[in-house]
CSV table of C-alpha atoms and ligand atoms in Angstrom, one decimal:
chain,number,residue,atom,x,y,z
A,20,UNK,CA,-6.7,14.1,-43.7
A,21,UNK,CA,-4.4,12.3,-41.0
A,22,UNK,CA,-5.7,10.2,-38.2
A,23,UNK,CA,-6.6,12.5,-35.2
A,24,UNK,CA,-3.9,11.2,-32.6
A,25,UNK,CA,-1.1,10.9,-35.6
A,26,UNK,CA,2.3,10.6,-34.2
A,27,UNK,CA,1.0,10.6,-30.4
A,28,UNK,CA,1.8,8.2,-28.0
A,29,UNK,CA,-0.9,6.8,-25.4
A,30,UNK,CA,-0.8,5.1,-22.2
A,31,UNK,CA,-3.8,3.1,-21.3
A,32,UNK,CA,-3.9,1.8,-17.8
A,33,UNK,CA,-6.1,-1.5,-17.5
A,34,UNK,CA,-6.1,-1.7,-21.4
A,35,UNK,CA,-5.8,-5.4,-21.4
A,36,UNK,CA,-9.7,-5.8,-20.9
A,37,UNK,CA,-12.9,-4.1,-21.3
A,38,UNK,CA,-13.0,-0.5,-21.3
A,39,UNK,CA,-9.2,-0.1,-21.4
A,40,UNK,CA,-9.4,-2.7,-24.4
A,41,UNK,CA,-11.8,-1.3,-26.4
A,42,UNK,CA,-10.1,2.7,-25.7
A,43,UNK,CA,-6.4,1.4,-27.2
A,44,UNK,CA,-8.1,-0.1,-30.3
A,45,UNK,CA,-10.2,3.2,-30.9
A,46,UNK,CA,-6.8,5.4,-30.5
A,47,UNK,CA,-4.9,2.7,-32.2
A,48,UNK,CA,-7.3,3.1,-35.1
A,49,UNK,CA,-6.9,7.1,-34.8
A,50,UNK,CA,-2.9,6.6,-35.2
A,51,UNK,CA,-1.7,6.8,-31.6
A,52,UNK,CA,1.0,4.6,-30.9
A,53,UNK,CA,-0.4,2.6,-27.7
A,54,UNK,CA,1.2,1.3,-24.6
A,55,UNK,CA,-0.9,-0.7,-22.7
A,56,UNK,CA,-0.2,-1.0,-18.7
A,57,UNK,CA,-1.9,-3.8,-17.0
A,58,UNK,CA,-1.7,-6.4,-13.9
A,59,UNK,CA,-2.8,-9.2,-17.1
A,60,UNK,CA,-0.2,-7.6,-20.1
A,61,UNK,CA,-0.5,-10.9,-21.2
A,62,UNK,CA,-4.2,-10.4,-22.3
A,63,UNK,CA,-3.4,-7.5,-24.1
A,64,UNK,CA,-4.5,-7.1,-28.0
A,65,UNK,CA,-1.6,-9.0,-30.1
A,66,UNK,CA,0.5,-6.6,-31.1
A,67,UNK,CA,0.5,-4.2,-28.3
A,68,UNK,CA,3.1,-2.8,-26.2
A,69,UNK,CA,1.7,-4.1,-23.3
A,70,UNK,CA,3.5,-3.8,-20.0
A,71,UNK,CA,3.0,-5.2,-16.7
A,72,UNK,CA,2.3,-3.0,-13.8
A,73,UNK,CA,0.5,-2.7,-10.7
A,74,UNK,CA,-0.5,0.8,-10.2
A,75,UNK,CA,-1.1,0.0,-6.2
A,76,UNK,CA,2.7,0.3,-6.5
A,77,UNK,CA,4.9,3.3,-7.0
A,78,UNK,CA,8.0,1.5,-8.2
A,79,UNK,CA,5.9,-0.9,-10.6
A,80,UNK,CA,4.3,2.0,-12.0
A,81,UNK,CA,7.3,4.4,-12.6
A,82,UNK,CA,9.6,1.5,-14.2
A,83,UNK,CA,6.3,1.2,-16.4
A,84,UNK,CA,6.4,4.6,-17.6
A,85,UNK,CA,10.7,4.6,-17.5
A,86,UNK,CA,9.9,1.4,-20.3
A,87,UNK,CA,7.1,3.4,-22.3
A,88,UNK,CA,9.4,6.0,-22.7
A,89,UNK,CA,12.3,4.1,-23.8
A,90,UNK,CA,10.3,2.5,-26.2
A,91,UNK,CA,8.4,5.2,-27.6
A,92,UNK,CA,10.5,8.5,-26.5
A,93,UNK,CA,7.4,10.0,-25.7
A,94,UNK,CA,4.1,10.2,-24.1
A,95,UNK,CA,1.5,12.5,-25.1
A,96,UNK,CA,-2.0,11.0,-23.7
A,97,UNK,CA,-2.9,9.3,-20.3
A,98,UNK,CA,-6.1,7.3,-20.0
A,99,UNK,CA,-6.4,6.7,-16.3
A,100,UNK,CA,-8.6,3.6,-16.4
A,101,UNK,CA,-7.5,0.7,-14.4
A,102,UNK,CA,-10.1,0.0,-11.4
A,103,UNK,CA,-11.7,-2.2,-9.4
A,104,UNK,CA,-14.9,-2.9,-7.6
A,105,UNK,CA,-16.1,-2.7,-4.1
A,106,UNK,CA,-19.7,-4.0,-2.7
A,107,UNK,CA,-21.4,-3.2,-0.1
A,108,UNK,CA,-23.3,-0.5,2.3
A,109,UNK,CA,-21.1,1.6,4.4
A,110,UNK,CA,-20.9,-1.2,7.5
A,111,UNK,CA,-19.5,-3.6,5.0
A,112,UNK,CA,-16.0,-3.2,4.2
A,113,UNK,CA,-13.3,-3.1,6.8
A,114,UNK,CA,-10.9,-0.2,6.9
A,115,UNK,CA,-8.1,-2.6,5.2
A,116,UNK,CA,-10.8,-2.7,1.8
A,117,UNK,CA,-11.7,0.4,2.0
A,118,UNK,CA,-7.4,1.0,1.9
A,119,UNK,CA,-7.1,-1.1,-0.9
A,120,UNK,CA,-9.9,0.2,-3.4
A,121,UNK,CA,-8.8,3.7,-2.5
A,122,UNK,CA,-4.9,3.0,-2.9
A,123,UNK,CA,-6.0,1.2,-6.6
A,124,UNK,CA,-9.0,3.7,-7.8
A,125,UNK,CA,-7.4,7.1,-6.4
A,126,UNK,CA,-3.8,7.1,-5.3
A,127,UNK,CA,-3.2,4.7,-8.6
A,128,UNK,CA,-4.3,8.0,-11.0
A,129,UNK,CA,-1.9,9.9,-8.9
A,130,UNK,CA,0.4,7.8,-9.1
A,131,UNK,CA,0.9,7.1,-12.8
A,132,UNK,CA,-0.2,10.6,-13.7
A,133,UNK,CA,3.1,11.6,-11.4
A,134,UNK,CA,4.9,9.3,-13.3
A,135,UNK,CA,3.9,10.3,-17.0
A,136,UNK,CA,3.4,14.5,-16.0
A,137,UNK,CA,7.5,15.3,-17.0
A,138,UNK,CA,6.8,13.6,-20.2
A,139,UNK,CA,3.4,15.2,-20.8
A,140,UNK,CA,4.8,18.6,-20.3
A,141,UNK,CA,6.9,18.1,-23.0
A,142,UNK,CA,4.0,17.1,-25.5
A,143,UNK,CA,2.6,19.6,-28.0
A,144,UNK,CA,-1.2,17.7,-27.5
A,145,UNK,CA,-1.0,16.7,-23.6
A,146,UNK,CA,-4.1,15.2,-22.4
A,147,UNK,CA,-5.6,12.8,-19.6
A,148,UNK,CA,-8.4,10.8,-19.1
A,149,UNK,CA,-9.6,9.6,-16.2
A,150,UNK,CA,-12.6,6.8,-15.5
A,151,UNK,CA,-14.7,7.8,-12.9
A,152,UNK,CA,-18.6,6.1,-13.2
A,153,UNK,CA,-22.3,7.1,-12.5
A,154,UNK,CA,-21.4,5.9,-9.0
A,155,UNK,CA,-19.8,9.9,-8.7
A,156,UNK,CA,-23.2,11.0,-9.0
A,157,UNK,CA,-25.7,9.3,-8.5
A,158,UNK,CA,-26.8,7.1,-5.2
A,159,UNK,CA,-26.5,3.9,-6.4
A,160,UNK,CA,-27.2,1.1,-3.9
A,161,UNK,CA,-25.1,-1.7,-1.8
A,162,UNK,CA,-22.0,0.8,-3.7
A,163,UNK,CA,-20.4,2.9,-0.8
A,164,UNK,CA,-17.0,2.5,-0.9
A,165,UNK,CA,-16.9,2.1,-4.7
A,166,UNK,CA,-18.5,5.2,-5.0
A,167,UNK,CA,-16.5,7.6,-2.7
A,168,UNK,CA,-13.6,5.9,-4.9
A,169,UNK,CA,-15.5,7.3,-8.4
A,170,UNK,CA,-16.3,10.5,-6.6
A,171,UNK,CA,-12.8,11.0,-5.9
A,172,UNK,CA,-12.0,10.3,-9.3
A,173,UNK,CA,-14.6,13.4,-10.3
A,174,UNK,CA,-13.1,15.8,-7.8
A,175,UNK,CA,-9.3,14.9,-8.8
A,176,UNK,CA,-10.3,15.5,-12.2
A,177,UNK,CA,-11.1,18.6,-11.5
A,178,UNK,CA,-8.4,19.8,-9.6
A,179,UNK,CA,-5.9,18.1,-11.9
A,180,UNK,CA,-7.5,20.2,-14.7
A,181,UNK,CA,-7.1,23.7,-12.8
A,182,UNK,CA,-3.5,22.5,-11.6
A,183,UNK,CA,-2.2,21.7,-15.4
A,184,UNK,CA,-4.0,24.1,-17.9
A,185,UNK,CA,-1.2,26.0,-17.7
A,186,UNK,CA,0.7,23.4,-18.7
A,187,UNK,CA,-0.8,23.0,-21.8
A,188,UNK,CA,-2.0,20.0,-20.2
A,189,UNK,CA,-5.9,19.2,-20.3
A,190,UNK,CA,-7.8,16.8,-18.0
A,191,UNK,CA,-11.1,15.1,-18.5
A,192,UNK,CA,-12.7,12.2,-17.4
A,193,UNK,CA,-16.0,9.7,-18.4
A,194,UNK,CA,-18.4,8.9,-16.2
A,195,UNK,CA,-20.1,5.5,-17.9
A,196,UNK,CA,-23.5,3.9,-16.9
A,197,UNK,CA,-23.0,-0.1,-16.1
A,198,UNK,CA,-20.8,-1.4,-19.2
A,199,UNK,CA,-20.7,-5.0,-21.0
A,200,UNK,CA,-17.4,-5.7,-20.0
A,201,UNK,CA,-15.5,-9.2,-18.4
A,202,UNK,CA,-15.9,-7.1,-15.0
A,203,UNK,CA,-19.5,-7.0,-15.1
A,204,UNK,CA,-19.9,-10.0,-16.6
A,205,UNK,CA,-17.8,-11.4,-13.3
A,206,UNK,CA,-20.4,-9.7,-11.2
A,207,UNK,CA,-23.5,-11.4,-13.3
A,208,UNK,CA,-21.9,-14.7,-12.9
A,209,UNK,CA,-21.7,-14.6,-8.8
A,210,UNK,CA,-25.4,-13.4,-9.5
A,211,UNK,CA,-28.4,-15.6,-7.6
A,212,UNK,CA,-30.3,-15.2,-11.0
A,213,UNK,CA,-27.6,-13.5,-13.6
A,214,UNK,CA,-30.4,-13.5,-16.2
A,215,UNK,CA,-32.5,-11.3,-13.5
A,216,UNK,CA,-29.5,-9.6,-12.3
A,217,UNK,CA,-28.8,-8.6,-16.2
A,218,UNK,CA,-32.4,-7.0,-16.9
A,219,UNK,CA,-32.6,-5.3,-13.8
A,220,UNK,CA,-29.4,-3.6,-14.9
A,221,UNK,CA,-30.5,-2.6,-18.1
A,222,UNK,CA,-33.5,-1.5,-17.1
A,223,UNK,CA,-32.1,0.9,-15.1
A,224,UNK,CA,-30.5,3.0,-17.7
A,225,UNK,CA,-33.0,5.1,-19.6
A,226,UNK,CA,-32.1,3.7,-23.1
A,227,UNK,CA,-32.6,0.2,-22.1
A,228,UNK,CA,-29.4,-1.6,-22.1
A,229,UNK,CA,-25.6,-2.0,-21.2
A,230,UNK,CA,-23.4,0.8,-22.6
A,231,UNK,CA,-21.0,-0.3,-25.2
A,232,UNK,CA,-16.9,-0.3,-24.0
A,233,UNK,CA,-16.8,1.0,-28.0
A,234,UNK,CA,-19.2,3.5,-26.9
A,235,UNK,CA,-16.9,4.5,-24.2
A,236,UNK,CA,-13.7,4.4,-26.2
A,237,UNK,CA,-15.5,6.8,-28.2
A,238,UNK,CA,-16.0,9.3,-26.1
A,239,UNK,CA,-12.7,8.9,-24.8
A,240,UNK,CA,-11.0,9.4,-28.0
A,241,UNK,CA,-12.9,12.7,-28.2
A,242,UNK,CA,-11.6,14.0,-24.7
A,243,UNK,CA,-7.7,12.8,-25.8
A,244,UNK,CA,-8.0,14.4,-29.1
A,245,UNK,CA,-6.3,17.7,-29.6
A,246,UNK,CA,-9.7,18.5,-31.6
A,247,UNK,CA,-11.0,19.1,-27.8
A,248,UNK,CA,-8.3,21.3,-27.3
A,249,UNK,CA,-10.8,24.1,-24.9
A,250,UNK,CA,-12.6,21.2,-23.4
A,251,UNK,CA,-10.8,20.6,-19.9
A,252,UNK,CA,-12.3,19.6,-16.5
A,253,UNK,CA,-15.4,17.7,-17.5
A,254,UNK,CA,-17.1,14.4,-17.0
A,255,UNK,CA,-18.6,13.1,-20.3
A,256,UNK,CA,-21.5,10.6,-19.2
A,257,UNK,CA,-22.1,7.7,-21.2
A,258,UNK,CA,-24.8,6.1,-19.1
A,259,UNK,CA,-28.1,6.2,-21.3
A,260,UNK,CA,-29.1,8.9,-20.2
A,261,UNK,CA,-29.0,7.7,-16.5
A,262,UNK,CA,-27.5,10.4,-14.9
A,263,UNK,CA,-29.2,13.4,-16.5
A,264,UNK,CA,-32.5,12.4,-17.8
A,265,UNK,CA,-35.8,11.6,-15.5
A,266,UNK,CA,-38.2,10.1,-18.0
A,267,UNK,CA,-41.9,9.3,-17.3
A,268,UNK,CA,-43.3,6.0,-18.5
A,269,UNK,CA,-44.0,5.0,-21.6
A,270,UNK,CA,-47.9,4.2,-22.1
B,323,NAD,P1,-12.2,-5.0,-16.3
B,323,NAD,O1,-12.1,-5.8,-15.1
B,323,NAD,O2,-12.8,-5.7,-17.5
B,323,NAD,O3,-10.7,-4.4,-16.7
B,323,NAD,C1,-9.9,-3.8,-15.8
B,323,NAD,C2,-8.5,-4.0,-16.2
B,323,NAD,O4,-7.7,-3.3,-15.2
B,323,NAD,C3,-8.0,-5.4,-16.2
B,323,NAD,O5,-7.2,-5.7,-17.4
B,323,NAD,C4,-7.2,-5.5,-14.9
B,323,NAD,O6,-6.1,-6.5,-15.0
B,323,NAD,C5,-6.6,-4.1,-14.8
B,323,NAD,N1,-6.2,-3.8,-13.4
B,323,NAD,C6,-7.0,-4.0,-12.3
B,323,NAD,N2,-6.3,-3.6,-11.2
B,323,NAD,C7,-5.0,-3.2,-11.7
B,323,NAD,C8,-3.9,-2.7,-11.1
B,323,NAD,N3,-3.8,-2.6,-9.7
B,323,NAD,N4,-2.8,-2.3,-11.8
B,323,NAD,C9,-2.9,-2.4,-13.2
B,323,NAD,N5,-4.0,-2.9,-13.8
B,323,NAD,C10,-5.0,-3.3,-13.1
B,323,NAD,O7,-13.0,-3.7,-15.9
B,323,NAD,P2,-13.8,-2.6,-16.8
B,323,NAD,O8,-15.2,-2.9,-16.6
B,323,NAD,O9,-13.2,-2.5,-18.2
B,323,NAD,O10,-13.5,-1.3,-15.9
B,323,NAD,C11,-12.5,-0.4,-16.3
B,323,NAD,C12,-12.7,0.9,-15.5
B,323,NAD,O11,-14.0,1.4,-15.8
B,323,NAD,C13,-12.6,0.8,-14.0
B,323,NAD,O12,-12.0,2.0,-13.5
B,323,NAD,C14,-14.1,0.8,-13.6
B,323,NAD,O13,-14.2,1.3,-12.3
B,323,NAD,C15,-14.7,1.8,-14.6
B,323,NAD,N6,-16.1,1.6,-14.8
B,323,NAD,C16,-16.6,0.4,-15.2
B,323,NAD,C17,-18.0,0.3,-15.4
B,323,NAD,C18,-18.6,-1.0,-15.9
B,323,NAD,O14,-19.9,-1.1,-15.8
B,323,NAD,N7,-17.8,-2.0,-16.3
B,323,NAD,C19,-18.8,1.4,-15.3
B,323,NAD,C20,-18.2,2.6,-14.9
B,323,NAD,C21,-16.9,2.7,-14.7
């Protein structure tokens, strides 16, 4: 049997760490031919075609796509995943963050998506992927603006879905619990007590511990795959169980 993504060609935004990282290996593996766009390509997996771009900026982000296509002569699969992180209550950011976050987390999957969609309409196996978090769902605190940002990234999915099924085109997007990744390691660091910090966020997921980026890519890799051909306008959680379970304590 071939690899599931044979002969496709995938664009990971942010796929020079973490989750991004660990999502081009997994379609790698599965046969897709990977182009990697990132603020950091230099980080990028050797052997990648790893390009730089910012995706807060329309002409960074469509020369991007202009040099994936010239390389590849083709895109078939988006994986909207670059982002960034906001703290805070709703007081805490001035309207020139809250711009900024927004213009990255949002308008940046617009952006690229506009970019890539004349290349996707072409593909036989057209899908995207978005990251949105557990922030879209559930109230998490000292989170506002990041939040509204993840949120948007839930309801754009959605829309993008009903807007491109005709297409041929399918849109999904994950919605992961609190992730092992450089980010969140960043975040443990600036931490008081990073060791406290750490449990605390573990034991806020119902199975106990950070989620995986493999565990991600995974589920990623079955959103992207044309084996998901009829599945098109949902967020997969990988949280735990965070978002959908309410457990009682274990005596
Ligand atoms: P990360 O910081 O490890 O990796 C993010 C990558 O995106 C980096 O390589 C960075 O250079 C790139 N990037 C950032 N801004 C960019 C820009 N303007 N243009 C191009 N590239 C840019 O982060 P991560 O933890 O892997 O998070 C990836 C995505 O997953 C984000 O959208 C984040 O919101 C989401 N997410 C993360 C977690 C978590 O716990 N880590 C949980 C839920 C959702």
């Amino acid at each position: 049997m071939s690899p599931a993504l044979d002969g496709l060609v995938a664009v990971v935004t942010g796929g020079a760490s973490g989750i991004g990282a660990a999502v081009a290996e997994r379609l790698g593996a599965e046969g897709a031919r990977i182009a990697v766009l990132d603020l950091r390509p230099e980080d990028a997996a050797p052997g990648i075609f790893a390009v730089a771009a910012n995706i807060a900026q329309e002409d960074s982000v469509n020369t991007a796509i202009e040099d994936v296509f010239e390389h590849f002569g083709r895109i078939d699969i988006l994986i909207n995943n670059a982002g960034i992180g906001a703290q805070g209550d709703i007081a805490d950011n001035p309207d020139e963050e809250w711009a900024r976050v927004l213009n990255i987390n949002v308008t940046g999957i617009a952006r690229v998506t506009r970019a890539a969609l004349p290349h996707l309409r072409r593909s036989p196996a057209a899908a995207i992927v978005n990251t949105s978090s557990i922030a879209a769902t559930a109230g998490l605190p000292q989170r506002a603006l990041y939040s509204a940002s993840k949120g948007a990234v839930l309801a754009l999915t959605r829309a993008m879905a009903a807007d491109h099924l005709h297409e041929g085109i399918r849109v999904n997007c994950v919605s992961p619990g609190t992730a092992d990744t450089p980010w969140v390691g960043r975040l443990l660091d600036s931490a008081d007590d990073p060791a406290a910090e750490r449990a605390a966020l573990e034991a806020r997921q119902p199975h106990g511990r950070l989620v995986n980026p493999g565990e991600i890519a995974e589920a990623v890799l079955y959103l992207a795959s044309p084996g998901a051909g009829s599945t098109t306008g949902v967020s997969l959680a990988v949280d735990g169980g965070m978002d959908a379970l309410r457990l009682r304590p274990r005596s």
